[in-house]
PDB file of C-alpha atoms and ligand atoms in Angstrom:
ATOM      1  CA  MET A   1     148.110 120.920 132.272  1.00 85.00           C
ATOM      2  CA  SER A   2     145.466 123.578 131.832  1.00 94.00           C
ATOM      3  CA  ILE A   3     145.872 126.549 134.144  1.00 96.00           C
ATOM      4  CA  THR A   4     143.542 129.503 134.470  1.00 97.00           C
ATOM      5  CA  LEU A   5     145.039 132.910 135.096  1.00 97.00           C
ATOM      6  CA  LYS A   6     143.645 136.398 135.525  1.00 98.00           C
ATOM      7  CA  VAL A   7     145.932 138.838 133.723  1.00 98.00           C
ATOM      8  CA  ASN A   8     145.205 142.532 133.196  1.00 98.00           C
ATOM      9  CA  GLY A   9     141.556 141.991 134.070  1.00 97.00           C
ATOM     10  CA  LYS A  10     140.973 139.118 131.644  1.00 98.00           C
ATOM     11  CA  THR A  11     140.789 135.403 132.349  1.00 98.00           C
ATOM     12  CA  HIS A  12     143.048 133.135 130.279  1.00 98.00           C
ATOM     13  CA  SER A  13     143.483 129.380 130.103  1.00 97.00           C
ATOM     14  CA  VAL A  14     146.944 128.151 129.192  1.00 97.00           C
ATOM     15  CA  ASP A  15     148.229 124.646 128.618  1.00 97.00           C
ATOM     16  CA  VAL A  16     151.702 124.559 130.191  1.00 97.00           C
ATOM     17  CA  ASP A  17     153.729 122.629 132.760  1.00 97.00           C
ATOM     18  CA  ALA A  18     152.671 123.648 136.259  1.00 96.00           C
ATOM     19  CA  ASP A  19     156.189 124.725 137.189  1.00 97.00           C
ATOM     20  CA  THR A  20     156.647 127.024 134.168  1.00 98.00           C
ATOM     21  CA  PRO A  21     157.677 130.444 135.433  1.00 98.00           C
ATOM     22  CA  LEU A  22     154.920 133.034 135.093  1.00 98.00           C
ATOM     23  CA  LEU A  23     157.291 135.175 132.986  1.00 98.00           C
ATOM     24  CA  TRP A  24     157.306 132.641 130.156  1.00 98.00           C
ATOM     25  CA  VAL A  25     153.556 132.186 130.263  1.00 98.00           C
ATOM     26  CA  LEU A  26     153.125 135.943 129.939  1.00 98.00           C
ATOM     27  CA  ARG A  27     155.643 136.299 127.132  1.00 98.00           C
ATOM     28  CA  ASP A  28     155.274 133.077 125.149  1.00 98.00           C
ATOM     29  CA  GLU A  29     151.649 132.098 125.701  1.00 98.00           C
ATOM     30  CA  LEU A  30     149.906 135.463 126.159  1.00 98.00           C
ATOM     31  CA  ARG A  31     152.325 137.503 124.027  1.00 98.00           C
ATOM     32  CA  LEU A  32     152.694 140.155 126.700  1.00 98.00           C
ATOM     33  CA  THR A  33     156.303 140.941 125.898  1.00 98.00           C
ATOM     34  CA  GLY A  34     156.589 144.161 127.895  1.00 98.00           C
ATOM     35  CA  THR A  35     157.783 142.074 130.852  1.00 98.00           C
ATOM     36  CA  LYS A  36     161.455 141.290 130.285  1.00 98.00           C
ATOM     37  CA  TYR A  37     163.855 138.470 131.064  1.00 98.00           C
ATOM     38  CA  GLY A  38     167.095 139.634 132.633  1.00 98.00           C
ATOM     39  CA  CYS A  39     168.622 137.051 134.950  1.00 98.00           C
ATOM     40  CA  GLY A  40     166.041 134.365 135.676  1.00 98.00           C
ATOM     41  CA  ILE A  41     167.123 134.139 139.323  1.00 98.00           C
ATOM     42  CA  SER A  42     165.240 137.001 140.989  1.00 97.00           C
ATOM     43  CA  GLN A  43     168.271 139.296 140.975  1.00 97.00           C
ATOM     44  CA  CYS A  44     167.562 142.070 138.457  1.00 98.00           C
ATOM     45  CA  GLY A  45     163.871 143.036 138.549  1.00 98.00           C
ATOM     46  CA  ALA A  46     163.396 143.130 134.767  1.00 98.00           C
ATOM     47  CA  CYS A  47     160.536 140.624 135.058  1.00 98.00           C
ATOM     48  CA  THR A  48     158.559 142.516 137.716  1.00 98.00           C
ATOM     49  CA  VAL A  49     154.774 142.289 137.533  1.00 98.00           C
ATOM     50  CA  HIS A  50     152.108 142.982 140.143  1.00 98.00           C
ATOM     51  CA  LEU A  51     150.392 140.141 141.944  1.00 98.00           C
ATOM     52  CA  ASP A  52     147.314 141.530 143.662  1.00 97.00           C
ATOM     53  CA  GLY A  53     149.076 144.889 143.450  1.00 95.00           C
ATOM     54  CA  SER A  54     152.426 143.841 144.921  1.00 96.00           C
ATOM     55  CA  PRO A  55     155.591 143.924 142.804  1.00 98.00           C
ATOM     56  CA  THR A  56     156.660 140.312 142.207  1.00 98.00           C
ATOM     57  CA  ARG A  57     159.482 138.662 140.222  1.00 98.00           C
ATOM     58  CA  SER A  58     157.744 136.589 137.573  1.00 98.00           C
ATOM     59  CA  CYS A  59     160.898 134.701 136.501  1.00 98.00           C
ATOM     60  CA  VAL A  60     160.906 132.560 139.638  1.00 98.00           C
ATOM     61  CA  LEU A  61     157.171 132.217 140.216  1.00 98.00           C
ATOM     62  CA  PRO A  62     155.742 128.876 139.051  1.00 98.00           C
ATOM     63  CA  VAL A  63     152.538 129.608 137.196  1.00 98.00           C
ATOM     64  CA  GLN A  64     150.562 127.138 139.281  1.00 97.00           C
ATOM     65  CA  SER A  65     151.303 129.125 142.432  1.00 97.00           C
ATOM     66  CA  VAL A  66     149.585 132.250 141.093  1.00 98.00           C
ATOM     67  CA  GLY A  67     146.195 130.758 141.914  1.00 95.00           C
ATOM     68  CA  ASP A  68     143.335 133.244 141.779  1.00 96.00           C
ATOM     69  CA  ARG A  69     145.506 136.283 142.408  1.00 98.00           C
ATOM     70  CA  SER A  70     145.340 139.024 139.791  1.00 98.00           C
ATOM     71  CA  VAL A  71     148.396 139.529 137.610  1.00 98.00           C
ATOM     72  CA  THR A  72     149.069 142.987 136.199  1.00 98.00           C
ATOM     73  CA  THR A  73     151.761 143.573 133.611  1.00 98.00           C
ATOM     74  CA  ILE A  74     153.107 146.816 132.187  1.00 98.00           C
ATOM     75  CA  GLU A  75     150.515 146.515 129.404  1.00 98.00           C
ATOM     76  CA  GLY A  76     147.635 146.571 131.901  1.00 98.00           C
ATOM     77  CA  LEU A  77     148.914 149.133 134.378  1.00 97.00           C
ATOM     78  CA  GLU A  78     146.119 151.622 135.063  1.00 95.00           C
ATOM     79  CA  SER A  79     145.843 153.797 138.162  1.00 96.00           C
ATOM     80  CA  PRO A  80     146.537 157.388 139.192  1.00 97.00           C
ATOM     81  CA  ALA A  81     149.985 156.302 140.415  1.00 97.00           C
ATOM     82  CA  ALA A  82     150.676 154.536 137.109  1.00 97.00           C
ATOM     83  CA  ALA A  83     149.669 157.613 135.123  1.00 98.00           C
ATOM     84  CA  ALA A  84     151.847 159.865 137.299  1.00 98.00           C
ATOM     85  CA  VAL A  85     154.842 157.538 136.961  1.00 98.00           C
ATOM     86  CA  GLN A  86     154.509 157.220 133.196  1.00 97.00           C
ATOM     87  CA  LYS A  87     154.216 161.004 132.830  1.00 98.00           C
ATOM     88  CA  ALA A  88     157.218 161.658 135.077  1.00 98.00           C
ATOM     89  CA  TRP A  89     159.271 159.014 133.240  1.00 98.00           C
ATOM     90  CA  ALA A  90     158.585 160.744 129.927  1.00 98.00           C
ATOM     91  CA  GLU A  91     159.147 164.267 131.223  1.00 97.00           C
ATOM     92  CA  MET A  92     162.473 163.321 132.800  1.00 97.00           C
ATOM     93  CA  ASP A  93     163.670 161.120 129.935  1.00 97.00           C
ATOM     94  CA  VAL A  94     164.388 158.313 132.388  1.00 98.00           C
ATOM     95  CA  PRO A  95     165.076 155.381 130.025  1.00 98.00           C
ATOM     96  CA  GLN A  96     168.373 154.938 128.234  1.00 97.00           C
ATOM     97  CA  CYS A  97     168.382 151.558 126.454  1.00 98.00           C
ATOM     98  CA  GLY A  98     164.997 150.857 128.066  1.00 97.00           C
ATOM     99  CA  TYR A  99     165.466 147.175 128.784  1.00 98.00           C
ATOM    100  CA  CYS A 100     164.986 147.392 132.540  1.00 98.00           C
ATOM    101  CA  GLN A 101     162.336 150.063 132.460  1.00 98.00           C
ATOM    102  CA  SER A 102     159.102 148.110 132.552  1.00 98.00           C
ATOM    103  CA  GLY A 103     160.371 146.452 135.725  1.00 98.00           C
ATOM    104  CA  GLN A 104     161.409 149.828 137.119  1.00 98.00           C
ATOM    105  CA  VAL A 105     157.975 151.291 136.395  1.00 98.00           C
ATOM    106  CA  MET A 106     156.187 148.320 137.983  1.00 98.00           C
ATOM    107  CA  SER A 107     158.257 148.702 141.163  1.00 98.00           C
ATOM    108  CA  ALA A 108     157.811 152.487 141.241  1.00 98.00           C
ATOM    109  CA  VAL A 109     154.038 152.224 140.855  1.00 98.00           C
ATOM    110  CA  GLY A 110     153.913 149.525 143.544  1.00 98.00           C
ATOM    111  CA  LEU A 111     155.823 151.861 145.862  1.00 98.00           C
ATOM    112  CA  LEU A 112     153.600 154.889 145.243  1.00 98.00           C
ATOM    113  CA  GLU A 113     150.441 152.861 145.712  1.00 97.00           C
ATOM    114  CA  GLN A 114     151.639 151.874 149.197  1.00 96.00           C
ATOM    115  CA  THR A 115     153.564 155.060 150.065  1.00 96.00           C
ATOM    116  CA  PRO A 116     152.320 158.047 148.060  1.00 95.00           C
ATOM    117  CA  GLN A 117     155.005 160.413 149.396  1.00 96.00           C
ATOM    118  CA  PRO A 118     158.179 158.347 149.762  1.00 98.00           C
ATOM    119  CA  ASP A 119     161.470 159.820 150.962  1.00 97.00           C
ATOM    120  CA  ASP A 120     164.805 158.874 149.400  1.00 96.00           C
ATOM    121  CA  ASP A 121     165.279 155.940 151.774  1.00 97.00           C
ATOM    122  CA  ALA A 122     161.866 154.512 150.907  1.00 97.00           C
ATOM    123  CA  ILE A 123     162.575 154.922 147.196  1.00 98.00           C
ATOM    124  CA  ASP A 124     165.980 153.302 147.462  1.00 96.00           C
ATOM    125  CA  GLY A 125     164.523 150.427 149.488  1.00 97.00           C
ATOM    126  CA  ALA A 126     161.686 149.779 147.063  1.00 97.00           C
ATOM    127  CA  MET A 127     163.866 150.070 143.958  1.00 98.00           C
ATOM    128  CA  ARG A 128     166.942 148.239 145.275  1.00 96.00           C
ATOM    129  CA  GLY A 129     166.070 145.011 143.470  1.00 96.00           C
ATOM    130  CA  ASN A 130     165.754 146.655 140.052  1.00 98.00           C
ATOM    131  CA  VAL A 131     169.084 146.747 138.283  1.00 98.00           C
ATOM    132  CA  CYS A 132     169.777 149.213 135.471  1.00 98.00           C
ATOM    133  CA  ARG A 133     172.923 148.536 133.492  1.00 97.00           C
ATOM    134  CA  CYS A 134     172.653 152.049 132.023  1.00 98.00           C
ATOM    135  CA  ALA A 135     172.690 153.478 135.566  1.00 97.00           C
ATOM    136  CA  THR A 136     169.581 155.619 135.297  1.00 97.00           C
ATOM    137  CA  TYR A 137     169.149 155.473 139.071  1.00 97.00           C
ATOM    138  CA  GLN A 138     169.330 159.213 139.703  1.00 97.00           C
ATOM    139  CA  ARG A 139     166.666 159.947 137.100  1.00 98.00           C
ATOM    140  CA  ILE A 140     164.490 157.143 138.435  1.00 98.00           C
ATOM    141  CA  ARG A 141     164.618 158.574 141.926  1.00 98.00           C
ATOM    142  CA  ALA A 142     163.902 162.106 140.662  1.00 98.00           C
ATOM    143  CA  ALA A 143     161.013 160.858 138.532  1.00 98.00           C
ATOM    144  CA  ILE A 144     159.458 159.054 141.488  1.00 98.00           C
ATOM    145  CA  HIS A 145     159.621 162.299 143.475  1.00 98.00           C
ATOM    146  CA  ARG A 146     158.009 164.115 140.548  1.00 98.00           C
ATOM    147  CA  ALA A 147     155.260 161.509 140.276  1.00 98.00           C
ATOM    148  CA  ALA A 148     154.640 161.765 144.029  1.00 98.00           C
ATOM    149  CA  GLY A 149     154.313 165.541 143.661  1.00 97.00           C
ATOM    150  CA  GLU A 150     151.822 165.084 140.869  1.00 95.00           C
ATOM    151  CA  LEU A 151     149.788 162.638 142.969  1.00 94.00           C
ATOM    152  CA  GLU A 152     149.785 165.075 145.894  1.00 92.00           C
ATOM    153  CA  ALA A 153     148.557 167.898 143.654  1.00 88.00           C
TER     154      ALA A 153
HETATM  155  S1  FES B   1     164.597 138.189 135.212  1.00 55.17           S
HETATM  156 FE1  FES B   1     163.473 138.064 137.054  1.00 55.17          FE
HETATM  157  S2  FES B   1     164.656 139.151 138.496  1.00 55.17           S
HETATM  158 FE2  FES B   1     165.889 139.080 136.700  1.00 55.17          FE
HETATM  159  S1  FES B   2     167.808 151.838 130.789  1.00 55.17           S
HETATM  160 FE1  FES B   2     169.242 150.401 130.026  1.00 55.17          FE
HETATM  161  S2  FES B   2     169.267 148.840 131.524  1.00 55.17           S
HETATM  162 FE2  FES B   2     168.094 150.393 132.417  1.00 55.17          FE
END
């Protein structure tokens, strides 16, 4: 069936089964391959996108349930918090293999947009669902603190 989606500020029509996970529409139909597949069962966070600004697992979200909510992927992330996170990630060399990192960045930006000055508990709570097999957790937490400092300044 034909489904209309708003992704990164643009409207797209895609012809897919209504229960296709949003992840596969983004990757296979729209060629937005920055959003990754990790587990497919909402357990790793690699597929995180924003739905009306809230971090959401796209691997378990049927595309028909997106409705008129705005989808933002790593390719379309634009905000002061996004800029601060991307800068901090680069300055602190956060990624190792990089596979999980677009999901990590989406969750970190979602956190800072709701809580601009998070403490360690808030960071750990917001990032708990994002798994990193390279164990970059300490750098992620430090980079979020750095990004928060940049936003405060
Ligand atoms: S691929 Fe969606 S949470 Fe793992
Ligand atoms: S950087 Fe390799 S899985 Fe996170």
